[in-house]
């Protein structure tokens, strides 16, 4: 019997979680944002949040799986080797955080940077390699 509030994980969900961990990598935010910390990110990580990265195709899969990111308390970002500008990485990070944590405050960010990074990710993910 499960207690009140316990979440029952079905085998397909558990298998998806394993695949999530295999196809993403842990990420140290300070390695991505050398200019300083992103507002609220440190607080979110101290509360148990994790930052993971994935290649373009897996980012397309996991970055859209809001329930899984919420349950695993993990935000997924594009892999650093894709070489997005710091402004673009920050824009996608803030968009992902707002998606999985409704209490995350609205912050002004560049809509242009977010549009650029999403467009580039779509192009990268559609490549046949």
PDB file of C-alpha atoms in Angstrom, residues 8-19 68 71:
ATOM      1  CA  UNK A   8       3.292   4.962  -8.404  1.00  0.00           C
ATOM      2  CA  UNK A   9       5.793   4.579 -11.215  1.00  0.00           C
ATOM      3  CA  UNK A  10       4.668   2.166 -13.923  1.00  0.00           C
ATOM      4  CA  UNK A  11       7.319   0.082 -15.744  1.00  0.00           C
ATOM      5  CA  UNK A  12       7.157   2.173 -18.923  1.00  0.00           C
ATOM      6  CA  UNK A  13       7.734   5.364 -16.908  1.00  0.00           C
ATOM      7  CA  UNK A  14      10.640   3.770 -15.051  1.00  0.00           C
ATOM      8  CA  UNK A  15      12.169   2.648 -18.353  1.00  0.00           C
ATOM      9  CA  UNK A  16      11.749   6.191 -19.717  1.00  0.00           C
ATOM     10  CA  UNK A  17      13.541   7.530 -16.643  1.00  0.00           C
ATOM     11  CA  UNK A  18      16.456   5.166 -17.284  1.00  0.00           C
ATOM     12  CA  UNK A  19      16.580   6.264 -20.925  1.00  0.00           C
ATOM     13  CA  UNK A  68       9.137  13.903 -16.450  1.00  0.00           C
ATOM     14  CA  UNK A  71       8.935  14.656 -11.456  1.00  0.00           C
TER      15      UNK A  71
END
